[in-house]
XYZ file of C-alpha atoms in Angstrom:
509
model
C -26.306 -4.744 5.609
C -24.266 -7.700 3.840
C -20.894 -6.984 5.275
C -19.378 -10.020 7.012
C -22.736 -12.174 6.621
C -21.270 -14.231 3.789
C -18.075 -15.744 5.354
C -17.809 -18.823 2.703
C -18.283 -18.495 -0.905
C -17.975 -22.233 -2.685
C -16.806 -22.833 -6.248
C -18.547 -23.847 -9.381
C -19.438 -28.097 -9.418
C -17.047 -28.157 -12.269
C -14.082 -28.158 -9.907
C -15.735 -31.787 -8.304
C -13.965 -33.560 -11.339
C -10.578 -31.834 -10.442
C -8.620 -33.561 -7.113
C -9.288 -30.676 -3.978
C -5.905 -29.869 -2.974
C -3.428 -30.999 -4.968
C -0.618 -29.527 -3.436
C -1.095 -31.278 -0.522
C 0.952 -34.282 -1.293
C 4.167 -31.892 -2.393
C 3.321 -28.892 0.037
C 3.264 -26.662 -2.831
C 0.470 -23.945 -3.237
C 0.498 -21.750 -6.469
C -1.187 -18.028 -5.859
C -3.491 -16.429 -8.206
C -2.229 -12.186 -8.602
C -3.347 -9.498 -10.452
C -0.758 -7.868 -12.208
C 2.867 -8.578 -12.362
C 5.302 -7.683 -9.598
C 7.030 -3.895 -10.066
C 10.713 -4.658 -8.358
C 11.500 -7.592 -6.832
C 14.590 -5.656 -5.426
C 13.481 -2.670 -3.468
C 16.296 0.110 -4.112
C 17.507 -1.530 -7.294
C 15.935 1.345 -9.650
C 14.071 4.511 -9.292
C 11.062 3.222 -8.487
C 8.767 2.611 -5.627
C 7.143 -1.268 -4.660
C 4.183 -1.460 -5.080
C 1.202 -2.164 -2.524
C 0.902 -5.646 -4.693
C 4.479 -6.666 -4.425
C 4.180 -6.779 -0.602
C 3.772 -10.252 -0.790
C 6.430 -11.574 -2.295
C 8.608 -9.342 -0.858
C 8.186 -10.552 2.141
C 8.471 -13.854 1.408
C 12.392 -13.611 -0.620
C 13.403 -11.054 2.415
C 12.819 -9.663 6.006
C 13.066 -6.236 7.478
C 14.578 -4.568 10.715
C 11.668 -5.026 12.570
C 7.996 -6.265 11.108
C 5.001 -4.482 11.240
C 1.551 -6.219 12.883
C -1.353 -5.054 11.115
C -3.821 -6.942 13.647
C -2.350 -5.066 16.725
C -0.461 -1.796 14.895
C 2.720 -2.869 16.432
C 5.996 -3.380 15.588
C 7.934 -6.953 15.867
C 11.005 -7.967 16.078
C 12.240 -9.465 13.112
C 15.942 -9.065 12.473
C 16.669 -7.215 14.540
C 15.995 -7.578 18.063
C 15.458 -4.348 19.587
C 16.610 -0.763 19.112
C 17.053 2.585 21.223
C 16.718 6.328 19.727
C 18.965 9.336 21.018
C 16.888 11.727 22.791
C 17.501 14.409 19.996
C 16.293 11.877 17.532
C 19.308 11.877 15.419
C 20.901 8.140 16.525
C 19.676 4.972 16.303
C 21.492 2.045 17.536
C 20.021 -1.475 16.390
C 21.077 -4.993 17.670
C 20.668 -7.518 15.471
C 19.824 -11.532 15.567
C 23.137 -13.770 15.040
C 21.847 -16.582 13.715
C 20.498 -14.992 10.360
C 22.081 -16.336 6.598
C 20.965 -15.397 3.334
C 19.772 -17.843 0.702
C 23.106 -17.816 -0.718
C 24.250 -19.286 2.927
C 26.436 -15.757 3.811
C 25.607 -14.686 7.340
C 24.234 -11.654 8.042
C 26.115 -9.136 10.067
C 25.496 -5.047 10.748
C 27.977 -5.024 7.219
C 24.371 -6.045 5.010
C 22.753 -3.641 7.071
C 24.807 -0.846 6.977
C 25.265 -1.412 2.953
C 21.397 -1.704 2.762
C 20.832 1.221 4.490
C 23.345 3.682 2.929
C 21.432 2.786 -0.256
C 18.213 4.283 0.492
C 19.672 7.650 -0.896
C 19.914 6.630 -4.039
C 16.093 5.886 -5.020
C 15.406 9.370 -4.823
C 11.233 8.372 -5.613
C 10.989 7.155 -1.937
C 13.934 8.035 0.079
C 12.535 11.867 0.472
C 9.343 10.668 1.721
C 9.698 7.560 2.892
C 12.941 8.046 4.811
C 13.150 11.440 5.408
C 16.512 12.809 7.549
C 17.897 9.832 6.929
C 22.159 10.811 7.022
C 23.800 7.316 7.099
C 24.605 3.886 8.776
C 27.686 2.017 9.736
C 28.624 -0.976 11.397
C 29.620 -1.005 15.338
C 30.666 -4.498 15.313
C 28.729 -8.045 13.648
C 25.397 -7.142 15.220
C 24.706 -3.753 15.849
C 24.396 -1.229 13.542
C 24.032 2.823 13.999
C 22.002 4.996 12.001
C 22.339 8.856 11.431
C 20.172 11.044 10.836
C 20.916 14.750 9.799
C 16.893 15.874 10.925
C 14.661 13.834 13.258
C 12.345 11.889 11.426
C 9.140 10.493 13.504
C 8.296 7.553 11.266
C 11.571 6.246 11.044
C 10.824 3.077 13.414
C 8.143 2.371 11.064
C 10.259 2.958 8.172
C 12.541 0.314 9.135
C 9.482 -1.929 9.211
C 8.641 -1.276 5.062
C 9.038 -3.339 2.296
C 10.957 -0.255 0.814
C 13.869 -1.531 2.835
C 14.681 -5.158 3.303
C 17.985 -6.548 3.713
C 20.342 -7.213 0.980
C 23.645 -9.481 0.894
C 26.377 -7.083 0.443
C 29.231 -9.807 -0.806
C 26.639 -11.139 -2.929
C 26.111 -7.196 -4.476
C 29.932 -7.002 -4.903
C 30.378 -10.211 -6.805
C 27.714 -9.905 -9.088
C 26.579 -6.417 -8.994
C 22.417 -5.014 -9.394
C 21.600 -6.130 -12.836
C 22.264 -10.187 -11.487
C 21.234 -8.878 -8.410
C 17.715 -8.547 -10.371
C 17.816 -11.707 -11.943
C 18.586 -13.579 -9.105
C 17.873 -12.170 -5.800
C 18.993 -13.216 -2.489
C 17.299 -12.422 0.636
C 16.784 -13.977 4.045
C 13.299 -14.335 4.142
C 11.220 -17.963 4.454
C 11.677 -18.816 0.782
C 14.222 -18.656 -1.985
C 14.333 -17.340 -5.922
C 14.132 -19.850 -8.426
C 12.855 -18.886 -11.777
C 10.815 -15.363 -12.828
C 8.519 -15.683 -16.176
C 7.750 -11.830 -17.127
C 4.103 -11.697 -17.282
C 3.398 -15.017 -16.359
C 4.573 -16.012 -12.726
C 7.364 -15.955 -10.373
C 8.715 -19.668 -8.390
C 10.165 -19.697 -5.024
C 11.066 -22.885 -2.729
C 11.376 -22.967 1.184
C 14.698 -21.244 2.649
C 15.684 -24.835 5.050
C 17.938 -22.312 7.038
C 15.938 -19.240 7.539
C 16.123 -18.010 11.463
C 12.729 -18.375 12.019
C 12.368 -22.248 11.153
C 11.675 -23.690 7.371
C 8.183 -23.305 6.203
C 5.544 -25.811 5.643
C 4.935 -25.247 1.858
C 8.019 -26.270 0.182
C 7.346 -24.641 -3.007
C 5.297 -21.382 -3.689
C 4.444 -20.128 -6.871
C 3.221 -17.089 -8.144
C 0.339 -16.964 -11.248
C -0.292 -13.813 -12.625
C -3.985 -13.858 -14.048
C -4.772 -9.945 -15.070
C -8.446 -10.129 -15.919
C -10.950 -10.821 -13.156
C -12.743 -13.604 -14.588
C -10.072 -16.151 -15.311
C -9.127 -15.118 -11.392
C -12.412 -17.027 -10.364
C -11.735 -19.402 -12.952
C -9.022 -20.719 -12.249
C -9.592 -20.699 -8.399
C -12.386 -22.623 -8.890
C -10.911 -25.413 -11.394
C -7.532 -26.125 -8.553
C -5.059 -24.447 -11.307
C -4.616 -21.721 -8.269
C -5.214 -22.511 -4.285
C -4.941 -18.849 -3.148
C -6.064 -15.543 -4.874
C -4.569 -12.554 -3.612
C -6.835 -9.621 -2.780
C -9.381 -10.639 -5.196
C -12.462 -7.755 -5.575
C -15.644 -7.753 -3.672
C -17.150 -7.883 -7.139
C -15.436 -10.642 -7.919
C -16.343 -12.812 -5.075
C -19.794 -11.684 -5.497
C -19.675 -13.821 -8.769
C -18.484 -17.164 -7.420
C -20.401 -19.695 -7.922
C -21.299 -22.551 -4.996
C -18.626 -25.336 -4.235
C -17.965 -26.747 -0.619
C -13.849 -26.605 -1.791
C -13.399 -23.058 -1.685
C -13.953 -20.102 1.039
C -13.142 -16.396 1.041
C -12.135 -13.809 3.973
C -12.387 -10.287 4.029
C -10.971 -6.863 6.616
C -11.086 -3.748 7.170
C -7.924 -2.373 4.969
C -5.810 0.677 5.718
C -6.359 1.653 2.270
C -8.448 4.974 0.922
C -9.840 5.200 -2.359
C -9.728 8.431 -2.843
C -10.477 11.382 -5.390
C -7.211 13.358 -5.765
C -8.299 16.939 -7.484
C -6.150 18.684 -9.976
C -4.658 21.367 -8.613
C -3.441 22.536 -11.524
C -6.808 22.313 -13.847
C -9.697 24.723 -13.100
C -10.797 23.132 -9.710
C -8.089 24.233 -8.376
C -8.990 27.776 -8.325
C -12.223 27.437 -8.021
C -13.303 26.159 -4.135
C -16.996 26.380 -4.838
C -16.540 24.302 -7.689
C -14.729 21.600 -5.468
C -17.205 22.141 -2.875
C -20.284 21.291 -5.737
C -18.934 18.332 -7.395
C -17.611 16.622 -3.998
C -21.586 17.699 -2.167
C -23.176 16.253 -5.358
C -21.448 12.414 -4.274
C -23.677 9.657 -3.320
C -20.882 7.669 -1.441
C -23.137 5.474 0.494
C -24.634 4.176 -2.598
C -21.550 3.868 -4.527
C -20.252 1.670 -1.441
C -23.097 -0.189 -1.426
C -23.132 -0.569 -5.429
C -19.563 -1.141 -6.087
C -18.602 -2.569 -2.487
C -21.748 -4.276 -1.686
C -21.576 -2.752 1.777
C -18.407 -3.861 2.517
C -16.884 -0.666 3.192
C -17.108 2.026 5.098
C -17.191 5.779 4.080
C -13.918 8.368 4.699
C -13.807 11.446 5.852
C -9.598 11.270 6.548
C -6.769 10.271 4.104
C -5.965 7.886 6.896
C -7.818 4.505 7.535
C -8.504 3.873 11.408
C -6.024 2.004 12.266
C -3.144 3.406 10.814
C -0.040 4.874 13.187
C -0.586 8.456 13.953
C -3.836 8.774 12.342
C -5.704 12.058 14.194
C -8.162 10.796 16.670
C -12.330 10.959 15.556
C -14.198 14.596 16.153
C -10.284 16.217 16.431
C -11.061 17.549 12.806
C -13.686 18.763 10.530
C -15.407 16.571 8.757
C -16.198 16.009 4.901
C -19.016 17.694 3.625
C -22.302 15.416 3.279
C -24.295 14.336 0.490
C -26.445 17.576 -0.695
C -28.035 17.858 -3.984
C -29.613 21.168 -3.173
C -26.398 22.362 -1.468
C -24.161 20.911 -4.445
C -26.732 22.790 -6.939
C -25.993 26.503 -4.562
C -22.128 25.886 -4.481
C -22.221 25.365 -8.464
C -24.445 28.269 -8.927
C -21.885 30.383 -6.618
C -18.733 28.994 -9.096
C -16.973 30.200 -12.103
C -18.016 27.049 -13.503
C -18.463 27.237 -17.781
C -20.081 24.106 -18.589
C -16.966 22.485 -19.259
C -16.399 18.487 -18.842
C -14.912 17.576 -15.694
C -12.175 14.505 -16.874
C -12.355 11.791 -14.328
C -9.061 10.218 -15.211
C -8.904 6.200 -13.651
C -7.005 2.840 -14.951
C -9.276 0.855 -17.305
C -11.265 -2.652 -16.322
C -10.373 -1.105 -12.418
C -13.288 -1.047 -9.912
C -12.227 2.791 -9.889
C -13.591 2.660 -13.616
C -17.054 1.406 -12.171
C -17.111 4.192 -9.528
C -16.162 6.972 -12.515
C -19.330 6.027 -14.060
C -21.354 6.368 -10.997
C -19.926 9.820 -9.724
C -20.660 10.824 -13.415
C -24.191 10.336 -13.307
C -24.319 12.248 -9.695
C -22.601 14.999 -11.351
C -24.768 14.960 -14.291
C -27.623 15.107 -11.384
C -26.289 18.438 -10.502
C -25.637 19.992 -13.477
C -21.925 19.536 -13.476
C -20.751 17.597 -17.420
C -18.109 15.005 -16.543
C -16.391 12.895 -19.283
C -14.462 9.053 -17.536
C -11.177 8.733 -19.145
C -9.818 5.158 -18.449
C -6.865 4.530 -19.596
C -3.719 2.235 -19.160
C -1.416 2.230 -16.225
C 1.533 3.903 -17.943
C -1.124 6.581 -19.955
C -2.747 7.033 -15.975
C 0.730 7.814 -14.717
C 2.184 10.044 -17.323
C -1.130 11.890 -16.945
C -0.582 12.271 -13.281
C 2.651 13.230 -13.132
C 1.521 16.374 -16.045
C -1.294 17.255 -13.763
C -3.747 16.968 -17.219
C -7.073 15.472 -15.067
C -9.383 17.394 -12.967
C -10.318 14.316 -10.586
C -8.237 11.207 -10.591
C -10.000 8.021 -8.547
C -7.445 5.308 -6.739
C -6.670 3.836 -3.870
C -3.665 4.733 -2.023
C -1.922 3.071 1.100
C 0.690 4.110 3.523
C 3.530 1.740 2.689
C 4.799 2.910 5.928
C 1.755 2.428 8.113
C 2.009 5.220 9.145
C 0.340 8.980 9.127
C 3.185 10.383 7.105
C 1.283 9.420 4.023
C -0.439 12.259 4.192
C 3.100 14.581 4.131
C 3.571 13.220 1.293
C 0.821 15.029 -0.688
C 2.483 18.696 0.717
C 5.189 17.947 0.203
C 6.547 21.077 -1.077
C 9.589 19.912 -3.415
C 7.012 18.071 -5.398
C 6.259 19.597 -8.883
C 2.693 18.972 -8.515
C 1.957 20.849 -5.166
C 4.207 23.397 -6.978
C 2.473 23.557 -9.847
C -1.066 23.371 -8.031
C -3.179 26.239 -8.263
C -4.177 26.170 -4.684
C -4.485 29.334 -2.880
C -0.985 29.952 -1.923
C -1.644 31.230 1.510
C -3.368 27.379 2.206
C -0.882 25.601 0.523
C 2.510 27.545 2.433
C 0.427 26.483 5.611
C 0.042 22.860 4.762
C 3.689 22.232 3.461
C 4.587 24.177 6.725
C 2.027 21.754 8.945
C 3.612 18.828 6.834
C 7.338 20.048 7.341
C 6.495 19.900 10.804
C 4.935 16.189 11.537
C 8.093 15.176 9.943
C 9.947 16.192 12.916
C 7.756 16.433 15.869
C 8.568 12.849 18.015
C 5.695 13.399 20.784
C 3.259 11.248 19.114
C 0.152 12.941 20.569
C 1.180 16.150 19.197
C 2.199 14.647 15.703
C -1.671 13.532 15.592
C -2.646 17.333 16.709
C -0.944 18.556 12.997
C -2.489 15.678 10.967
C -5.800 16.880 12.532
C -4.919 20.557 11.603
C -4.529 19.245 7.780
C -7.360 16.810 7.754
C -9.696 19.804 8.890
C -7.987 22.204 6.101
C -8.562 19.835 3.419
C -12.207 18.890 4.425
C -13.421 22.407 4.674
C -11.438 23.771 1.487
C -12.000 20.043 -0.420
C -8.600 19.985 -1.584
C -8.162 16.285 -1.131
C -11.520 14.052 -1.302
C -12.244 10.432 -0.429
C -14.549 7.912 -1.341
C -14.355 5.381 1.282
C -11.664 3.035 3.200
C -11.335 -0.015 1.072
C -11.576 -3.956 2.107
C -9.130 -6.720 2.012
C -9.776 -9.861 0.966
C -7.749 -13.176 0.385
C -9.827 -16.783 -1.286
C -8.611 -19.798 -0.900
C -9.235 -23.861 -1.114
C -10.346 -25.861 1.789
C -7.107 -27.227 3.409
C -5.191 -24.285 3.670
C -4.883 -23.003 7.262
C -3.036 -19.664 8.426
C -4.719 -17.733 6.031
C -6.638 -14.561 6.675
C -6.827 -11.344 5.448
C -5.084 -8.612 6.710
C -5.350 -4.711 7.049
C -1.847 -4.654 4.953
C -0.265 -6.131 2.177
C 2.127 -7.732 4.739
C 1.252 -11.252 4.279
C 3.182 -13.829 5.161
C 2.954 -16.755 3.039
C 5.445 -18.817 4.979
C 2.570 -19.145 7.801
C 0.736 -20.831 5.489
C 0.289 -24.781 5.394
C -1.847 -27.224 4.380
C -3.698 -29.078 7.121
């Protein structure tokens, strides 16, 4: 297999007439993204970050505590330690003291406190993402107590998630969210200076941040939405860093001694979420026929080059209270003959299947593959790929039968998979799921929510993982890669499980 044996991809010879490195002389680097950042003030609207704003997020802010992907562990970061009531209901945090926001404010429990009491108010993550969660309040400058009206067992990692770092509360009161948003201030390595919708977002170096100034002075942000002009522009110097560039992608570079690429394991699942609320949704044979009729090995190898590894779990290994291996059943194999005897045993009428996925995607490539397999069977499947607003409206109406993407605990931890049982969600409401099944899984769900032994937190994930496997009413594909390129010169850079990244360990040599 190919995975890991190419560890340096080089650039066209074109980029031989451009100067390697020319941010050297300024320590400035400029980063080549996908798609333009969602929020660049977590709680400032009703909407979630996204997995891609990760890294700038953490380089305008910091959290309560920082998650390790490398070791699944949480740091230290502003504050410096914390204890837990043993009824799970009181947390009391202690803070750093020589923290100050890029405005030059110092940060006390007051920011804190403010931050905190606004999680309730983005009611598209504070649910799920910060479940029980009562209020905080200041004890004195540094130390800060949180309520919670229910015991929540991911809290700790919760304070550890890009859904909640700190915001300057003075700074909120003289200028309110609207300038907030046009001009954020944060604590992290490196400060706002300019954001071009659709084009890129500048930062420079925060001299005063706690944990010492970073080496690149100014860091800028390139948004380059279509694949090629990614590699392009990589290999030409207009970018020195592409963000989480495609296997596929890399695949393509060309050969230059200036460039070089790394890749991980990533806690990421691409996954097939089914439609509980078309036909497959009362129909288990038919779920069982389209899912045995899936030749995941060779889509890995096709679309992934063998760079990933097949899933039988929601959860990638790796991934905080994740059930342990052989603790739950597993997915059902790759079966033509057994996909053929499932589809026979179904109410199935002939019907296309819509595989619904976002357009120019890597999910789009897979669609295409998984419809010839079903074809193979004698299951009709028609790809729809459409638009991210289209693939969200059609989401959120449950109008799909199979919907490809990839999906990653912005926690890091298990409760992602609470999250799709959770019972005041319209579309497990909606689902047509058999309603014995799904009263057990928002019970089982209910309950990792609340259990704090860790080891029996995995036992209910396991309990889930196994009803879902045998009754297919989640399916996965495989547990994605991460990757990060970059120009000769750089050092600190590698990829990560996460989306984490922290730019402001970055320098050139």
């Amino acid at each position: 297999m190919k995975r890991r044996a190419i560890a340096m991809v080089m650039a066209l010879t074109l980029a031989a007439a451009i100067p390697a490195w020319a941010g050297q002389e300024d320590n400035s680097i400029v980063v080549g993204i996908g798609s333009e950042f969602s929020n660049l003030v977590p709680l400032s609207n009703n909407t979630a970050v996204s997995n891609r704003d990760g890294i700038d997020i953490w380089a305008l802010y910091d959290t309560l505590f920082f998650f390790d992907t490398e070791t699944s562990e949480l740091e230290p970061m502003l504050a410096t330690d914390y204890t837990v009531s043993e009824d799970g209901l009181e947390y009391t945090v202690h803070l750093r003291d020589d923290v100050v926001f890029h405005n030059g404010a110092p940060m006390t429990a007051e920011d804190v406190a403010f931050t905190y009491n606004l999680l309730p108010e983005n009611t598209v993550i504070f649910s799920q993402q910060f479940s029980g969660f009562d209020y905080a309040e200041a004890v004195d400058d540094y130390t800060v107590k949180i309520y919670m009206e229910q015991p929540f067992a991911a809290f700790a990692n919760a304070m550890a998630s890009y859904h909640a770092p700190i915001l300057c509360k003075s700074y909120f009161e003289e200028v309110g969210w609207e300038k907030y948003q046009e001009a954020p201030v944060g604590t992290g390595p490196y400060k706002f200076v300019e954001r071009v919708l659709g084009g890129s977002l500048t930062l420079e170096a925060h001299e005063e941040y706690w944990g010492g100034a970073p080496a690149i002075k100014s860091l800028k942000f390139s948004i380059l939405p279509d694949a090629n002009s990614q590699i392009l522009s990589l290999e030409t110097g207009e970018i020195d860093v592409l963000y989480n560039p495609s296997i596929q992608s890399l695949m393509m570079m060309g050969e230059n001694e200036e460039v070089q690429w790394d890749s991980t394991d990533s806690f990421m699942t691409c996954m097939m979420m089914i439609g509980g609320m078309s036909h497959l949704g009362t129909d288990e044979n038919l779920r069982k026929a389209f899912y045995s009729a899936l030749d995941i090995d060779s889509i890995n190898e096709i679309v992934n080059y063998g760079y990933t590894k097949r899933a039988d779990c929601l959860l990638a290994p790796g991934v905080i209270g994740r059930p342990d291996e052989g603790s739950y059943t597993s997915t059902l194999p790759y079966d033509v003959e057994a996909a053929k005897e499932f589809l026979a045993a179904s109410e199935y009428d002939g019907s296309a299947l819509k595989l619904i996925c976002l357009a120019g995607s890597k999910e789009e490539s897979i669609c295409k593959i998984m419809q010839s397999n079903l074809q193979a069977v004698g299951i009709n499947a028609e790809v729809a790929a459409v638009d991210g607003a289209t693939h969200q409206a059609t989401m959120q109406a449950g109008e799909y039968d199979i919907s490809i993407y990839s999906t990653l605990p912005s926690l890091s931890d298990a409760n992602l998979l609470f999250q799709q049982f959770d019972r005041n969600t319209a579309n497990f409401q909606n689902s047509k799921f058999p309603e014995e099944d799904k009263a057990k899984l928002a019970d089982l769900a209910d309950a990792t929510l609340t259990e704090m032994d860790p080891e029996a937190r995995k036992e209910l994930f396991a309990e889930m993982t196994s009803l879902c496997n045998e009754h297919v009413y989640l399916a996965y594909l495989y547990y994605d890669v991460n990757t990060i390129a970059y120009r000769n010169g750089l050092s600190g850079i590698h990829a990560i499980s996460g989306t984490n990244y922290r730019v402001a360990d970055w320098s050139w040599e």
